[in-house]
mmCIF file of C-alpha atoms in Angstrom:
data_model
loop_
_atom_site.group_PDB
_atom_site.id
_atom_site.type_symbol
_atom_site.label_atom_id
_atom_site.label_comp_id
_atom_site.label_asym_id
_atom_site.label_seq_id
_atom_site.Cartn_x
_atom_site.Cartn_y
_atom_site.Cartn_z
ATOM 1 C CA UNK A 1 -14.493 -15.525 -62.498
ATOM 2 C CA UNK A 2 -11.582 -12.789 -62.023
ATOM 3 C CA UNK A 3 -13.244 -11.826 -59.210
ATOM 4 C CA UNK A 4 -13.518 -15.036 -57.281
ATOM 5 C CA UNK A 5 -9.959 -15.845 -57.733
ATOM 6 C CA UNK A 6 -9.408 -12.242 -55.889
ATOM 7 C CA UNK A 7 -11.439 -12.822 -53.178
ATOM 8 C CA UNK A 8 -10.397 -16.530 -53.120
ATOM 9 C CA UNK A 9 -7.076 -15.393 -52.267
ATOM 10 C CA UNK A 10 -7.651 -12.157 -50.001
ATOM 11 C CA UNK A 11 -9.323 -14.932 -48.012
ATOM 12 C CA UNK A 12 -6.482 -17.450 -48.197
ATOM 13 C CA UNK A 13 -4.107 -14.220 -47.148
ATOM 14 C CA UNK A 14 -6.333 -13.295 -44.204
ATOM 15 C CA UNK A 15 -6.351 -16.958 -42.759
ATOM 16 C CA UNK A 16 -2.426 -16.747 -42.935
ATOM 17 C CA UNK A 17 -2.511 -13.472 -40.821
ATOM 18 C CA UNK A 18 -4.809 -14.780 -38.150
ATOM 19 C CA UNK A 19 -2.755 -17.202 -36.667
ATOM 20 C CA UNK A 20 0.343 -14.953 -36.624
ATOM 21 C CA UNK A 21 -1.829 -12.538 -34.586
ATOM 22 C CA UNK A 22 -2.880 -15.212 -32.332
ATOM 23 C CA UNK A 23 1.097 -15.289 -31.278
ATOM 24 C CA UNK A 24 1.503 -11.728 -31.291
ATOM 25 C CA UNK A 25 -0.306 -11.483 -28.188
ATOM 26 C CA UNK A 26 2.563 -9.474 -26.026
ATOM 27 C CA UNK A 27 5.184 -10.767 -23.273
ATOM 28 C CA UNK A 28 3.511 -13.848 -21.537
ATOM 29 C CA UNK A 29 2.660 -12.191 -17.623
ATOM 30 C CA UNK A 30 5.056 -12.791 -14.608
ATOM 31 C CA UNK A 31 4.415 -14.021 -11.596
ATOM 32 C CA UNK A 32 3.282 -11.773 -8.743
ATOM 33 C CA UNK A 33 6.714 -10.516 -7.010
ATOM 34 C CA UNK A 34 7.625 -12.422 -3.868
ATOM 35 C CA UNK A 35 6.856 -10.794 -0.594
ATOM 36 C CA UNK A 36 9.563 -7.782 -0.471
ATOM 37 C CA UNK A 37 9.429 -8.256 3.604
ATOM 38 C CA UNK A 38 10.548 -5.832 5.928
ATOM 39 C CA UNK A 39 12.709 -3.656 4.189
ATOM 40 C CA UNK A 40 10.381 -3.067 1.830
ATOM 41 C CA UNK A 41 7.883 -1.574 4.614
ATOM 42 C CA UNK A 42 10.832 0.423 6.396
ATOM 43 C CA UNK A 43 11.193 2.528 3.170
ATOM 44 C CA UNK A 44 6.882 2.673 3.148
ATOM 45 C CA UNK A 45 7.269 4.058 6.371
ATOM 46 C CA UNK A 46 10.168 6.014 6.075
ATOM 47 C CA UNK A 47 8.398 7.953 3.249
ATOM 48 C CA UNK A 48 4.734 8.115 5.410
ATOM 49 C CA UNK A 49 6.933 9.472 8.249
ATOM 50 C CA UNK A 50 7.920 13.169 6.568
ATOM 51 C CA UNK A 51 4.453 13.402 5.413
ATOM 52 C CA UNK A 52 2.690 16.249 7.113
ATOM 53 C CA UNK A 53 -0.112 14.281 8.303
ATOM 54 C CA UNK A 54 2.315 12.586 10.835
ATOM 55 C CA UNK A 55 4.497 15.399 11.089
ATOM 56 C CA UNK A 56 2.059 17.642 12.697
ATOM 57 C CA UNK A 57 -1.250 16.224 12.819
ATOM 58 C CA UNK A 58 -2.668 18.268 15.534
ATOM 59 C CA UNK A 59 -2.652 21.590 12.821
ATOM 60 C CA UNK A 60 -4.235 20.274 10.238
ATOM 61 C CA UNK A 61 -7.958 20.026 8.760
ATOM 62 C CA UNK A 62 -8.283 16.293 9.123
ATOM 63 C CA UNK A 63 -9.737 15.570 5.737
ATOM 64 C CA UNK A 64 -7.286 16.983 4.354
ATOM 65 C CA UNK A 65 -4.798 13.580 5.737
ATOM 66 C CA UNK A 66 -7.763 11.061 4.142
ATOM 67 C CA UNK A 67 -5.171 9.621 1.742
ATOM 68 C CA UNK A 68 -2.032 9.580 4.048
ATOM 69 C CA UNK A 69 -4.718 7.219 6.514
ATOM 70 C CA UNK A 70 -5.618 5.486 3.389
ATOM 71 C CA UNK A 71 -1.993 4.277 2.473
ATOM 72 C CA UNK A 72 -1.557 3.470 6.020
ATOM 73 C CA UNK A 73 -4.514 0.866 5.520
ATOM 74 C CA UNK A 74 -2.097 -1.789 4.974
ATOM 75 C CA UNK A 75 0.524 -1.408 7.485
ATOM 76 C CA UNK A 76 -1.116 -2.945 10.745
ATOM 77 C CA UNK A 77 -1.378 -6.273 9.399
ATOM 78 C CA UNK A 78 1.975 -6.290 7.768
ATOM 79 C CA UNK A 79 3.714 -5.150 10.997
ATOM 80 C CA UNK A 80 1.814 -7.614 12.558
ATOM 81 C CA UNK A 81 2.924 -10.663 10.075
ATOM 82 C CA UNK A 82 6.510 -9.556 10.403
ATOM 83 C CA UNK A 83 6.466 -8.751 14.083
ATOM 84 C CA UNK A 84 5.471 -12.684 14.496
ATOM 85 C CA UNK A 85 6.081 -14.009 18.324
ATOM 86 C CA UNK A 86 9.314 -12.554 18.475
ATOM 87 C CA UNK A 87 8.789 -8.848 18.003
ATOM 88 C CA UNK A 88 5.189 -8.878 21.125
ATOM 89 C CA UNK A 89 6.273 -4.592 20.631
ATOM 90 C CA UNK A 90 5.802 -4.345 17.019
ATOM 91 C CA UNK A 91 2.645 -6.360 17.128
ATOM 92 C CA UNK A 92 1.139 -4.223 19.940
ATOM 93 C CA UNK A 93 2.444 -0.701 18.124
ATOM 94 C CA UNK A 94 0.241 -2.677 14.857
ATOM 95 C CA UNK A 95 -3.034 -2.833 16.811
ATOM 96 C CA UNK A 96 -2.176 0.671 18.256
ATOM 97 C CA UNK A 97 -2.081 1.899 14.638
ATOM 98 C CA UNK A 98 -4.983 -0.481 13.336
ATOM 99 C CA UNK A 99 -6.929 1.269 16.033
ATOM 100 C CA UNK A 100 -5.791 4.766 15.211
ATOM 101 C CA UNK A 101 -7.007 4.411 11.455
ATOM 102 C CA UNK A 102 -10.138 3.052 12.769
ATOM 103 C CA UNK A 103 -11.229 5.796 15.111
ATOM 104 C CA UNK A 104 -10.605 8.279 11.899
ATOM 105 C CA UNK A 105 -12.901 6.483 10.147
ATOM 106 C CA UNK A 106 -15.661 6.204 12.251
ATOM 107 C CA UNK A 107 -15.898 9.712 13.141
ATOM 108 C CA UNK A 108 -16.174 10.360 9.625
ATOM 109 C CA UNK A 109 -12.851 12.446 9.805
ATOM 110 C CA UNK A 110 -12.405 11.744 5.099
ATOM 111 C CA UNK A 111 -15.128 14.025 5.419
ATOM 112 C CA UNK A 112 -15.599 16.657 8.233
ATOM 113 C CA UNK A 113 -16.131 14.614 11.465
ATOM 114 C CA UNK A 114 -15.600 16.276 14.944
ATOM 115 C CA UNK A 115 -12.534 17.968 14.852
ATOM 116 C CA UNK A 116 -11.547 16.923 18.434
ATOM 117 C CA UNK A 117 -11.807 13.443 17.758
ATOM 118 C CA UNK A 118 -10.426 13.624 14.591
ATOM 119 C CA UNK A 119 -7.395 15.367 15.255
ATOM 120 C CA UNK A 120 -6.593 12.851 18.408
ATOM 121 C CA UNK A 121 -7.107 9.964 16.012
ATOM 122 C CA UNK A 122 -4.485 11.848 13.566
ATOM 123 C CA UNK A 123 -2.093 12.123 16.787
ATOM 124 C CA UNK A 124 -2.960 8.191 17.965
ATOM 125 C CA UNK A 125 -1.976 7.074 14.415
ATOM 126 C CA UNK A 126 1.036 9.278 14.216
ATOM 127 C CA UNK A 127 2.779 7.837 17.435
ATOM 128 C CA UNK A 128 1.461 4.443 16.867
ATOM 129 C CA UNK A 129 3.398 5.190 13.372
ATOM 130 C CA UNK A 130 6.302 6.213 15.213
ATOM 131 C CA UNK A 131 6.533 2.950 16.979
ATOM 132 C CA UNK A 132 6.104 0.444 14.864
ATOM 133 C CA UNK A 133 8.331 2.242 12.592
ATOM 134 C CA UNK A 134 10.565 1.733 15.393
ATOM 135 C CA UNK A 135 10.030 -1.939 15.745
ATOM 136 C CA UNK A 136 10.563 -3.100 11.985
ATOM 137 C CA UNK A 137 13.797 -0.984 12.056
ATOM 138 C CA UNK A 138 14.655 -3.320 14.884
ATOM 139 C CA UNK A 139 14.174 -6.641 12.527
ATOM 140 C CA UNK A 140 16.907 -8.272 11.311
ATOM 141 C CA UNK A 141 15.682 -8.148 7.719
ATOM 142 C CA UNK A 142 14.662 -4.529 7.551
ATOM 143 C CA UNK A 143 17.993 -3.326 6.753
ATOM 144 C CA UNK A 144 18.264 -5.194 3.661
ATOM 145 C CA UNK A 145 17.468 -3.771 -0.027
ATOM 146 C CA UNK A 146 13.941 -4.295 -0.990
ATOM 147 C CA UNK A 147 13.689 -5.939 -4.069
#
Protein backbone atom coordinates (compact mmCIF):
# COMPACT_ATOMS: atom_id res chain seq x y z
CA UNK A 1 0.00 0.00 0.00
CA UNK A 2 3.10 2.37 0.98
CA UNK A 3 4.25 1.81 -2.17
CA UNK A 4 1.34 2.84 -4.31
CA UNK A 5 0.89 6.02 -2.51
CA UNK A 6 4.76 6.65 -3.66
CA UNK A 7 4.34 5.96 -7.00
CA UNK A 8 0.83 7.54 -6.94
CA UNK A 9 2.46 10.69 -6.27
CA UNK A 10 5.89 10.53 -8.30
CA UNK A 11 3.25 10.24 -11.02
CA UNK A 12 1.08 13.16 -9.90
CA UNK A 13 4.69 15.19 -9.62
CA UNK A 14 5.76 14.17 -13.13
CA UNK A 15 2.36 15.32 -14.75
CA UNK A 16 3.00 18.77 -12.98
CA UNK A 17 6.51 18.98 -14.66
CA UNK A 18 5.34 18.16 -18.14
CA UNK A 19 3.41 21.00 -18.85
CA UNK A 20 5.99 23.45 -17.44
CA UNK A 21 8.40 21.88 -19.98
CA UNK A 22 5.97 22.25 -22.68
CA UNK A 23 6.51 26.28 -22.02
CA UNK A 24 10.05 26.05 -21.55
CA UNK A 25 10.53 25.59 -25.09
CA UNK A 26 13.14 28.70 -25.72
CA UNK A 27 12.57 32.36 -27.26
CA UNK A 28 9.60 32.03 -29.78
CA UNK A 29 11.68 32.52 -33.54
CA UNK A 30 11.80 35.96 -35.36
CA UNK A 31 10.95 36.76 -38.46
CA UNK A 32 13.43 36.48 -41.33
CA UNK A 33 15.32 40.06 -41.40
CA UNK A 34 14.00 42.42 -44.05
CA UNK A 35 15.98 42.74 -47.21
CA UNK A 36 19.27 44.74 -45.96
CA UNK A 37 19.37 46.29 -49.76
CA UNK A 38 22.21 47.82 -51.22
CA UNK A 39 24.36 48.74 -48.57
CA UNK A 40 24.33 45.61 -47.33
CA UNK A 41 25.90 44.19 -50.75
CA UNK A 42 28.46 47.23 -51.01
CA UNK A 43 30.11 45.95 -47.75
CA UNK A 44 29.75 42.01 -49.47
CA UNK A 45 31.62 43.39 -52.13
CA UNK A 46 33.83 45.58 -50.52
CA UNK A 47 35.13 42.56 -48.51
CA UNK A 48 35.17 40.05 -51.95
CA UNK A 49 37.17 42.93 -53.52
CA UNK A 50 40.67 42.56 -51.28
CA UNK A 51 40.33 38.93 -51.62
CA UNK A 52 43.17 37.53 -53.65
CA UNK A 53 41.08 35.78 -56.04
CA UNK A 54 40.05 39.25 -57.49
CA UNK A 55 43.11 40.86 -56.60
CA UNK A 56 45.26 38.91 -58.87
CA UNK A 57 43.50 36.20 -60.45
CA UNK A 58 45.73 35.64 -63.32
CA UNK A 59 48.61 34.04 -60.57
CA UNK A 60 46.76 31.82 -58.98
CA UNK A 61 45.87 27.91 -59.17
CA UNK A 62 42.22 28.37 -59.95
CA UNK A 63 40.85 25.85 -57.52
CA UNK A 64 42.33 27.30 -55.14
CA UNK A 65 39.47 30.65 -55.67
CA UNK A 66 36.42 27.75 -55.64
CA UNK A 67 34.97 29.40 -52.52
CA UNK A 68 35.62 33.15 -53.34
CA UNK A 69 33.34 32.07 -56.88
CA UNK A 70 31.09 30.32 -54.55
CA UNK A 71 30.19 33.44 -52.34
CA UNK A 72 29.96 35.36 -55.46
CA UNK A 73 26.98 32.91 -56.42
CA UNK A 74 24.57 35.32 -55.16
CA UNK A 75 25.61 38.62 -56.35
CA UNK A 76 24.38 38.66 -60.11
CA UNK A 77 20.88 38.44 -59.27
CA UNK A 78 21.03 40.84 -56.42
CA UNK A 79 22.81 43.49 -58.55
CA UNK A 80 20.39 42.79 -60.95
CA UNK A 81 17.17 43.32 -58.50
CA UNK A 82 18.72 46.52 -57.24
CA UNK A 83 20.03 47.78 -60.54
CA UNK A 84 16.11 47.69 -61.65
CA UNK A 85 15.42 49.96 -65.00
CA UNK A 86 17.25 52.70 -63.69
CA UNK A 87 20.77 51.43 -63.17
CA UNK A 88 20.76 49.40 -67.48
CA UNK A 89 25.03 49.48 -66.23
CA UNK A 90 24.70 47.60 -63.11
CA UNK A 91 22.37 45.12 -64.67
CA UNK A 92 24.70 44.50 -67.66
CA UNK A 93 28.05 44.39 -65.18
CA UNK A 94 25.39 41.45 -63.27
CA UNK A 95 25.13 39.27 -66.40
CA UNK A 96 28.88 40.04 -67.07
CA UNK A 97 29.58 38.51 -63.64
CA UNK A 98 26.72 35.76 -63.83
CA UNK A 99 28.59 34.76 -66.93
CA UNK A 100 32.05 34.90 -65.43
CA UNK A 101 31.02 32.39 -62.54
CA UNK A 102 29.51 30.29 -65.12
CA UNK A 103 32.41 29.77 -67.47
CA UNK A 104 34.46 28.67 -64.09
CA UNK A 105 32.18 26.20 -63.58
CA UNK A 106 31.88 24.57 -66.64
CA UNK A 107 35.43 24.12 -67.25
CA UNK A 108 35.53 22.39 -64.11
CA UNK A 109 38.00 25.13 -62.75
CA UNK A 110 36.69 23.81 -58.35
CA UNK A 111 38.66 21.10 -59.55
CA UNK A 112 41.59 21.34 -62.09
CA UNK A 113 39.98 22.45 -65.41
CA UNK A 114 42.18 24.02 -68.22
CA UNK A 115 44.18 26.48 -66.75
CA UNK A 116 43.78 28.95 -69.69
CA UNK A 117 40.24 29.02 -69.47
CA UNK A 118 40.12 29.00 -66.01
CA UNK A 119 42.28 31.72 -65.24
CA UNK A 120 40.36 34.09 -67.99
CA UNK A 121 37.12 33.17 -66.26
CA UNK A 122 38.92 34.28 -62.81
CA UNK A 123 39.93 37.66 -64.74
CA UNK A 124 36.14 37.98 -66.50
CA UNK A 125 34.65 37.66 -62.96
CA UNK A 126 37.14 39.95 -61.37
CA UNK A 127 36.38 43.03 -63.70
CA UNK A 128 32.81 42.17 -64.01
CA UNK A 129 33.27 42.43 -59.98
CA UNK A 130 34.88 45.62 -60.39
CA UNK A 131 31.95 47.05 -62.17
CA UNK A 132 29.14 46.25 -60.63
CA UNK A 133 30.84 47.08 -57.51
CA UNK A 134 31.00 50.28 -59.19
CA UNK A 135 27.38 50.54 -60.03
CA UNK A 136 25.77 49.75 -56.49
CA UNK A 137 28.23 52.35 -55.06
CA UNK A 138 26.44 54.62 -57.48
CA UNK A 139 22.78 53.81 -55.81
CA UNK A 140 21.33 56.08 -53.73
CA UNK A 141 20.79 53.55 -50.95
CA UNK A 142 24.21 51.96 -50.91
CA UNK A 143 25.67 54.47 -48.73
CA UNK A 144 23.42 53.81 -45.96
CA UNK A 145 24.20 51.42 -42.81
CA UNK A 146 23.13 47.93 -43.42
CA UNK A 147 21.05 46.77 -40.86
Amino acid sequence: MRTRAVLAGAASALLLLVPACATEAGPTPKAAPADPGPAALRVKLNALAVDVCFKTPTELDPPSCQKYVIQLASVPDTAERFAGEGHPELARAARELRSGIQAYRSAGCGGGGTPDECTKALSDIAGALERVKGGVERLPQASATPG
